[in-house]
JSON list of C-alpha atoms in Angstrom, two decimals:
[
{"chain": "A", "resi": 1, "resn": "UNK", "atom": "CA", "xyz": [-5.08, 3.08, 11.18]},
{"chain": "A", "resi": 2, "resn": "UNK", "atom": "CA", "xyz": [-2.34, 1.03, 13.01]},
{"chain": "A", "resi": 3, "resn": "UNK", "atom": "CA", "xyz": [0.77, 2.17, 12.07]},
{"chain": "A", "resi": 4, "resn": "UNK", "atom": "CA", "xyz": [2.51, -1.37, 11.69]},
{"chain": "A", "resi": 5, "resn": "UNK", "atom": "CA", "xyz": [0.24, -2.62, 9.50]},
{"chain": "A", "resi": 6, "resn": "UNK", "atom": "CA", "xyz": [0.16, 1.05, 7.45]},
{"chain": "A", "resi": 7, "resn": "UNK", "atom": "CA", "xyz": [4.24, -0.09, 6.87]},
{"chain": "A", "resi": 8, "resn": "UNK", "atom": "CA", "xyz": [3.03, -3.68, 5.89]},
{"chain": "A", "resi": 9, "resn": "UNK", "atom": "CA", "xyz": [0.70, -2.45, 2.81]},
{"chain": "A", "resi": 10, "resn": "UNK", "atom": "CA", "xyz": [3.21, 0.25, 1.71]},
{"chain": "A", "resi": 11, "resn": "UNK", "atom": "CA", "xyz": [5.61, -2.44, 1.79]},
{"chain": "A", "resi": 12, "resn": "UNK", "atom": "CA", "xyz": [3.35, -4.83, -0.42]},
{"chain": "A", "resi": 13, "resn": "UNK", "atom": "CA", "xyz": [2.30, -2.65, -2.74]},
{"chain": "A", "resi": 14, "resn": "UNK", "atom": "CA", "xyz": [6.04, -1.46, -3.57]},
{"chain": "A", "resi": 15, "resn": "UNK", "atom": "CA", "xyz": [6.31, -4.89, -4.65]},
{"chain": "A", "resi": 16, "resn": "UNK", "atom": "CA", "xyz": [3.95, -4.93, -6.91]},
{"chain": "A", "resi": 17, "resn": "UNK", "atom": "CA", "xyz": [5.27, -1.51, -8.50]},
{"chain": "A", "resi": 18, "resn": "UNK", "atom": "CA", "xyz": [8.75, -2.95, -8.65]},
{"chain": "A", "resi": 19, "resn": "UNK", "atom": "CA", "xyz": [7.92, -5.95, -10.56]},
{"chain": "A", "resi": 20, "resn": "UNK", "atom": "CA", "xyz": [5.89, -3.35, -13.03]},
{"chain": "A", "resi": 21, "resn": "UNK", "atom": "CA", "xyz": [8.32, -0.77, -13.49]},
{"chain": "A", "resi": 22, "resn": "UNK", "atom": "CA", "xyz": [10.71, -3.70, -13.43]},
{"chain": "A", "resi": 23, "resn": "UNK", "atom": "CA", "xyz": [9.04, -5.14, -16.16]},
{"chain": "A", "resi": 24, "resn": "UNK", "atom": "CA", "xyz": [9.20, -2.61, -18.18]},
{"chain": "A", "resi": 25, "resn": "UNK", "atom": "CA", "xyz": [13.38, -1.71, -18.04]},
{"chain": "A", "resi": 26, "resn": "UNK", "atom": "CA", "xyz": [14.33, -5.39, -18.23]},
{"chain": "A", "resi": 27, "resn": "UNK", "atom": "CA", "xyz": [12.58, -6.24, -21.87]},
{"chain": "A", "resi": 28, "resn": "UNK", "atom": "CA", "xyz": [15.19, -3.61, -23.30]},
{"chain": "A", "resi": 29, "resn": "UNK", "atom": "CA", "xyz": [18.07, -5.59, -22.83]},
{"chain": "A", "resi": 30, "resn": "UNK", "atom": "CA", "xyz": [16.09, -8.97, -23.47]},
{"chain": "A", "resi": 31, "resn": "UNK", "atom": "CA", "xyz": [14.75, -7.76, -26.57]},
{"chain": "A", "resi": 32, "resn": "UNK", "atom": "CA", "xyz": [17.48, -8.75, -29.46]},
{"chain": "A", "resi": 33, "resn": "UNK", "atom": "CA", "xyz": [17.55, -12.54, -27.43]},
{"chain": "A", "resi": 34, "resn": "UNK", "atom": "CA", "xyz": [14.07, -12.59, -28.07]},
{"chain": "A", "resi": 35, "resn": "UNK", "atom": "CA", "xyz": [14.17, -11.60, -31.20]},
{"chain": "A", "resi": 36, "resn": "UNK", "atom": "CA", "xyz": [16.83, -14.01, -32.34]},
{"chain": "A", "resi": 37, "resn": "UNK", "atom": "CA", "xyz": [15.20, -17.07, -30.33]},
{"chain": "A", "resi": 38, "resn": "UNK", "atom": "CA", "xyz": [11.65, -16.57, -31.29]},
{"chain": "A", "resi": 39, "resn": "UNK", "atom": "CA", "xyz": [12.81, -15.66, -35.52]},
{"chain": "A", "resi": 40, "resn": "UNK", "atom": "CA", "xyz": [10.58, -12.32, -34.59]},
{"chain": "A", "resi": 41, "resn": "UNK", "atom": "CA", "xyz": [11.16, -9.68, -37.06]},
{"chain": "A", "resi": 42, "resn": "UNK", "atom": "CA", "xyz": [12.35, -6.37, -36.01]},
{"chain": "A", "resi": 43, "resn": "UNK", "atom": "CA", "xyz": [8.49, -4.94, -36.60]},
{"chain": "A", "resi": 44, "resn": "UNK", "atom": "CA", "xyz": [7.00, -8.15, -34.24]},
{"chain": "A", "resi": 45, "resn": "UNK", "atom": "CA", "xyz": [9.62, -7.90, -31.36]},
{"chain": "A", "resi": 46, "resn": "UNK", "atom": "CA", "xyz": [8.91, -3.96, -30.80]},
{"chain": "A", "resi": 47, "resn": "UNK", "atom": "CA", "xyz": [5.31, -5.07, -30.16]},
{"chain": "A", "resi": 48, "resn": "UNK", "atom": "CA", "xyz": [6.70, -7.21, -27.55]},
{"chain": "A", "resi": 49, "resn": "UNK", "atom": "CA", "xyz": [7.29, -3.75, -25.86]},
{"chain": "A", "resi": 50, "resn": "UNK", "atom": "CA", "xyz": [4.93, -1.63, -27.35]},
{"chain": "A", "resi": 51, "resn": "UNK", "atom": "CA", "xyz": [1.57, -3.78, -26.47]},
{"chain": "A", "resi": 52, "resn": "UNK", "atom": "CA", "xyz": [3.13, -3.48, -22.34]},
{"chain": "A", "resi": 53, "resn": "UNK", "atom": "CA", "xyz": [3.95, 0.09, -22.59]},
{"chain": "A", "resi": 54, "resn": "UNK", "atom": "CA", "xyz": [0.42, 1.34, -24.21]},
{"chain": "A", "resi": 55, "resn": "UNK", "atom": "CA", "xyz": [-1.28, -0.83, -22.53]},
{"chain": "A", "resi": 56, "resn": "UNK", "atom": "CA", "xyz": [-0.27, 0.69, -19.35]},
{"chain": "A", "resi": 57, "resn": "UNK", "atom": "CA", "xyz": [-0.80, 3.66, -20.79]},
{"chain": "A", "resi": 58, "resn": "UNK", "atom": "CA", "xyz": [-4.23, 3.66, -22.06]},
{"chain": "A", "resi": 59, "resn": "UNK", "atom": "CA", "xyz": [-5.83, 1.61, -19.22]},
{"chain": "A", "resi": 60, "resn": "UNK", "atom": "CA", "xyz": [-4.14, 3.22, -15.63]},
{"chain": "A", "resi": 61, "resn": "UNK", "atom": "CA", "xyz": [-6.82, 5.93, -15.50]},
{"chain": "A", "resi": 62, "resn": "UNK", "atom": "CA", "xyz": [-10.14, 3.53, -16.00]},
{"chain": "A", "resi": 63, "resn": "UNK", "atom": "CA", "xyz": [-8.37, 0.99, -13.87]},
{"chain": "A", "resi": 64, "resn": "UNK", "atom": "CA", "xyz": [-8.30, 3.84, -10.86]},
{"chain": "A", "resi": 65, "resn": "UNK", "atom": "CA", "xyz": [-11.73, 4.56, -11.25]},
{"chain": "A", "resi": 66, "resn": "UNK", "atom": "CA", "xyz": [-12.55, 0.80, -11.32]},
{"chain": "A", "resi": 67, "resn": "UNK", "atom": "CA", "xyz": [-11.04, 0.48, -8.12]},
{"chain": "A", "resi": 68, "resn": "UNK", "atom": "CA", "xyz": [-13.02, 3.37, -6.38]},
{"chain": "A", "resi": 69, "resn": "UNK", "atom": "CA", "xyz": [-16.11, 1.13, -7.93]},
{"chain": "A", "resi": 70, "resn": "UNK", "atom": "CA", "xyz": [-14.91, -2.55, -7.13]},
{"chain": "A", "resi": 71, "resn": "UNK", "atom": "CA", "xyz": [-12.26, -1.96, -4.06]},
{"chain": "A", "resi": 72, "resn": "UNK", "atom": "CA", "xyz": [-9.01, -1.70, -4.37]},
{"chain": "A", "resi": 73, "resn": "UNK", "atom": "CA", "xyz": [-7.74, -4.25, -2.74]},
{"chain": "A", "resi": 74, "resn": "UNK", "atom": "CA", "xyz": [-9.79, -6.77, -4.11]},
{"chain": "A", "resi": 75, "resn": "UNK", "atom": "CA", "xyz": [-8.40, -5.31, -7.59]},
{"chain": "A", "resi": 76, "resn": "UNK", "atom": "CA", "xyz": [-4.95, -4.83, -6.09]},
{"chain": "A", "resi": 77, "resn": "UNK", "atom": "CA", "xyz": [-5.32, -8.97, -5.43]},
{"chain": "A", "resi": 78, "resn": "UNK", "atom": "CA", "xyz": [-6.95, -9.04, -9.69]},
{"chain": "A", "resi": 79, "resn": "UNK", "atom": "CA", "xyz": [-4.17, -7.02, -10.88]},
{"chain": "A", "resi": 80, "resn": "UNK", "atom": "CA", "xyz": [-1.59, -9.54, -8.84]},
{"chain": "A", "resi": 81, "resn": "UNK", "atom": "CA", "xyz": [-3.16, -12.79, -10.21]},
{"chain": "A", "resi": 82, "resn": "UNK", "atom": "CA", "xyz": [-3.25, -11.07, -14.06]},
{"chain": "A", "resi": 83, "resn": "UNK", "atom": "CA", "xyz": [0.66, -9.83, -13.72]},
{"chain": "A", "resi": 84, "resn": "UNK", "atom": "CA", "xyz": [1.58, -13.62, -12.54]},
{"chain": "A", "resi": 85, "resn": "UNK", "atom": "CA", "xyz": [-0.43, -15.09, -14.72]},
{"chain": "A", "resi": 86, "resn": "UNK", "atom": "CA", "xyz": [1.11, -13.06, -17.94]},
{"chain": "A", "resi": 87, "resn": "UNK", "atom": "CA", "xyz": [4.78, -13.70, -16.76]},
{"chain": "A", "resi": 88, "resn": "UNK", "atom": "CA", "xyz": [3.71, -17.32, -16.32]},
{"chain": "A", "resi": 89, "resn": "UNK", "atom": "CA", "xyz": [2.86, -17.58, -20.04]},
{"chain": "A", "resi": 90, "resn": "UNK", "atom": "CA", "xyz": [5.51, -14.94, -21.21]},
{"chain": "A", "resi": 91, "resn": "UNK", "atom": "CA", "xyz": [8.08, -17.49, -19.55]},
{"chain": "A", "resi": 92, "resn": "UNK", "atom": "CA", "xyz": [6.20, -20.44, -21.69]},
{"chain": "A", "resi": 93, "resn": "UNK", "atom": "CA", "xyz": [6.23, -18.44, -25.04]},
{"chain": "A", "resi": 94, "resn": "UNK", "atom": "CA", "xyz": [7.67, -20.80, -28.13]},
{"chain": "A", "resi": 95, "resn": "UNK", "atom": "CA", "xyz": [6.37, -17.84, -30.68]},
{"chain": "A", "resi": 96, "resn": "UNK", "atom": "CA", "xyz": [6.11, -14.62, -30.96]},
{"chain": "A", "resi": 97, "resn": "UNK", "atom": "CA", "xyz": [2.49, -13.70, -31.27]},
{"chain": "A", "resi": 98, "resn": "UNK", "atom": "CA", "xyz": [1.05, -15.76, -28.24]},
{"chain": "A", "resi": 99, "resn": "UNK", "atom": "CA", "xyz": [4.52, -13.76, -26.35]},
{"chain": "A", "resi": 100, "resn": "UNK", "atom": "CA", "xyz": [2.91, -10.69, -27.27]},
{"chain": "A", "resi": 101, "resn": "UNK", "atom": "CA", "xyz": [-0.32, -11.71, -26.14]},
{"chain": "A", "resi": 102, "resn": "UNK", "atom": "CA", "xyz": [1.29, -12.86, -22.95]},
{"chain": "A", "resi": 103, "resn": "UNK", "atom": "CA", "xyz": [2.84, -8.99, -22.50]},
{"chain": "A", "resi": 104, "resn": "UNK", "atom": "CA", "xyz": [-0.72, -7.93, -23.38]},
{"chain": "A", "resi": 105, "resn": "UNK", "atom": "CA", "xyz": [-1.99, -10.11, -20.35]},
{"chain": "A", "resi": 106, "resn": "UNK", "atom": "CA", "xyz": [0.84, -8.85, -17.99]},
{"chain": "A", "resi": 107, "resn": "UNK", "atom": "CA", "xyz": [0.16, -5.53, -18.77]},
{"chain": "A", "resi": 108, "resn": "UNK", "atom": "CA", "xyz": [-3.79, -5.55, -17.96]},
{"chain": "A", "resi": 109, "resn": "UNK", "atom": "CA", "xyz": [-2.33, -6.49, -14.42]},
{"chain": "A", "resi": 110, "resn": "UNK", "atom": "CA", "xyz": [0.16, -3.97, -14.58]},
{"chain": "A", "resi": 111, "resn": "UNK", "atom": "CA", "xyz": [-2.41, -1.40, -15.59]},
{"chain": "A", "resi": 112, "resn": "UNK", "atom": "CA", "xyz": [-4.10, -1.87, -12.12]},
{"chain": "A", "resi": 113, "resn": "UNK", "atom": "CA", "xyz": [-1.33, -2.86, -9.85]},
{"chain": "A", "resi": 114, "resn": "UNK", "atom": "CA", "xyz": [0.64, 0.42, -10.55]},
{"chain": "A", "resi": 115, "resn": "UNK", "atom": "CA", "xyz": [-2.77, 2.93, -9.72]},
{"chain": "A", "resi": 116, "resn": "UNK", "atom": "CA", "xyz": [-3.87, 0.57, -6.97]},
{"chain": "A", "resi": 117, "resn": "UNK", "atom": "CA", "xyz": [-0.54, 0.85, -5.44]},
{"chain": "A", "resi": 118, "resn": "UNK", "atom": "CA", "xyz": [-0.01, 3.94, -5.38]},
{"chain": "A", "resi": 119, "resn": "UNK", "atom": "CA", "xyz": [-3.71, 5.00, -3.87]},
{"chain": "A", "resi": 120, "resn": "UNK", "atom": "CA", "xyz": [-3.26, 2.01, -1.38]},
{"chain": "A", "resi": 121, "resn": "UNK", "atom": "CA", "xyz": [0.10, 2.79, -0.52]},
{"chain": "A", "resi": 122, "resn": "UNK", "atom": "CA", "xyz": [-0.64, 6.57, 0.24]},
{"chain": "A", "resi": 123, "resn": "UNK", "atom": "CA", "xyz": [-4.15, 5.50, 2.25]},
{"chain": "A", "resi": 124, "resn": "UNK", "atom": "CA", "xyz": [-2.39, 2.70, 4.75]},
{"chain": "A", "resi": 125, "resn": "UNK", "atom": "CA", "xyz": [-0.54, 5.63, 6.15]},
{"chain": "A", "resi": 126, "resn": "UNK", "atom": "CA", "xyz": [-1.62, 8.17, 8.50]},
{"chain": "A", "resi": 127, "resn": "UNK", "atom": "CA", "xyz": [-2.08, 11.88, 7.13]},
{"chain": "A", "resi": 128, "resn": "UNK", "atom": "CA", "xyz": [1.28, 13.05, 8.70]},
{"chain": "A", "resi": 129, "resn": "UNK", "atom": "CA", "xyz": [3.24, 9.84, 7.60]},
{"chain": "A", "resi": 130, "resn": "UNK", "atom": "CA", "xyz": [1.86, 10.19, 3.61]},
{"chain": "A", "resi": 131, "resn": "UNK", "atom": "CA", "xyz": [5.22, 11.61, 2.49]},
{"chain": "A", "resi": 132, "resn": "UNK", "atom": "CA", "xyz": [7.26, 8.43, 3.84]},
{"chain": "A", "resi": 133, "resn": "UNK", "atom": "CA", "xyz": [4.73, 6.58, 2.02]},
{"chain": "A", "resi": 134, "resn": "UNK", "atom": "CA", "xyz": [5.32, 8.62, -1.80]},
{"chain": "A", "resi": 135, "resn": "UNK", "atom": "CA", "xyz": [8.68, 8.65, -1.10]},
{"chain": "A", "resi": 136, "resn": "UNK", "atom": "CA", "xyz": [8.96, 4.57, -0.83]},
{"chain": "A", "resi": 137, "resn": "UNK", "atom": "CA", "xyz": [6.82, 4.87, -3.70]},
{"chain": "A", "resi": 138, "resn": "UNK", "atom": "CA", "xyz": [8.78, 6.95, -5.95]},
{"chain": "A", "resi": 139, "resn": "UNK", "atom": "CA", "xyz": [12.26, 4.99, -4.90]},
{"chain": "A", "resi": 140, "resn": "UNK", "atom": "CA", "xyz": [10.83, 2.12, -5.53]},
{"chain": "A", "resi": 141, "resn": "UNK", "atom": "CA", "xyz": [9.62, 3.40, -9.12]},
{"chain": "A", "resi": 142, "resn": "UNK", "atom": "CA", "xyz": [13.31, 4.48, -9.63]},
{"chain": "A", "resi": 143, "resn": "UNK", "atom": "CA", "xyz": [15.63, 1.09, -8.30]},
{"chain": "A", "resi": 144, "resn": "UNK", "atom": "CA", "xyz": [13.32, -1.06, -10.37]},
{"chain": "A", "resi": 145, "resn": "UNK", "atom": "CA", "xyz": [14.29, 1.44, -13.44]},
{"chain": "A", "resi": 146, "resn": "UNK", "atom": "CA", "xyz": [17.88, 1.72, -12.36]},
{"chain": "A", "resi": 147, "resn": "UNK", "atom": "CA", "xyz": [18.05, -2.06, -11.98]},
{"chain": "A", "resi": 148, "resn": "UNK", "atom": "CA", "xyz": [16.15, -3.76, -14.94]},
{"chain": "A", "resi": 149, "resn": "UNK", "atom": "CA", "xyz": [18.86, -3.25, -17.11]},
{"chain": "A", "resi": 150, "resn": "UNK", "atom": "CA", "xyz": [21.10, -5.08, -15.04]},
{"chain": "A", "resi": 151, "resn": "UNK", "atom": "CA", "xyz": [19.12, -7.62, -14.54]},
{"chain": "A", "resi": 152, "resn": "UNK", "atom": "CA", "xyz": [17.82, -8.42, -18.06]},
{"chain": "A", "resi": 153, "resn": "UNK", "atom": "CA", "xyz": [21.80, -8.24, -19.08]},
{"chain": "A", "resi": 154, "resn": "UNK", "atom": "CA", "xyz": [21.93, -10.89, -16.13]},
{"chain": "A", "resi": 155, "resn": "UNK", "atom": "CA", "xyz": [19.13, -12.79, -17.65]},
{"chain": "A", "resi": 156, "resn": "UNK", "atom": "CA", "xyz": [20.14, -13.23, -21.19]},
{"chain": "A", "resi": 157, "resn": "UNK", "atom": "CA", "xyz": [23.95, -14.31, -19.70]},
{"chain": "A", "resi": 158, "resn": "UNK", "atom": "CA", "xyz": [22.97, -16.88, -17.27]},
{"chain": "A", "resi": 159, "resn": "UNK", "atom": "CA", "xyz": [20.51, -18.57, -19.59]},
{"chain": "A", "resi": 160, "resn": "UNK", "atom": "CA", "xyz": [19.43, -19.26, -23.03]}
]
């Protein structure tokens, strides 16, 4: 496989586990805004994290195999369309159940974006090059973590 274009999918798919993994720190800080904005009790707004989280959880492994059986680009491109699609209706969310619903939606997409990148990612790169590839995996795993924080205290400063 052309090296270049080995670079160019690692690259893409690290986007797609930063915005996951991203996802995941940034709610944290976000949370009590949410709670207060939305009148969410304390029980509702920890599903707001929960339903993402197991989710994830529960659905990685089938969404692997699914990609051996369907292609995993083509469900790399799925998973993509589902994340936007949930953050698009997270971002429209007046209540709290149809936000959770929207986390469930974004999480379906996370649930194949983070197995799909990582099999992609490793597979664009020649045998000798796979460690460069799990290492831009794994630091890309831990600046989203490091930085979610920081950006969801961003977040609930800047704007309402």
């Amino acid at each position: 496989m052309n090296s270049n274009r080995g670079v160019g999918v690692v690259v893409l798919v690290c986007l797609g586990v930063f915005v996951c993994t991203l996802d995941t720190t940034v709610m944290n800080i976000i949370l009590p805004s949410i709670q207060d904005q939305l009148n969410m009790s304390l029980n509702s707004v920890s599903w707001v994290l929960n339903v993402y989280t197991l989710c994830i959880a529960v659905m990685s492994i089938p969404m692997a195999r699914l990609s051996d059986v369907f292609g995993r680009g083509r469900l790399f491109v799925i998973g993509l369309a589902l994340f936007g699609l949930g953050s698009t209706l997270c971002g429209l969310s007046g209540a709290g159940s149809f936000l959770i619903f929207s986390r469930f939606v974004q999480s379906v997409g996370a649930a194949i974006l983070i197995p799909c990148s990582n099999i992609l990612g490793v597979e664009a790169m020649p045998l000798e090059k796979r460690n460069v590839s799990l290492a831009l995996l794994g630091m890309t795993q831990g600046v989203a973590a490091a930085f979610g924080p920081t950006i969801g205290g961003l977040i609930t400063q800047l704007t309402s």
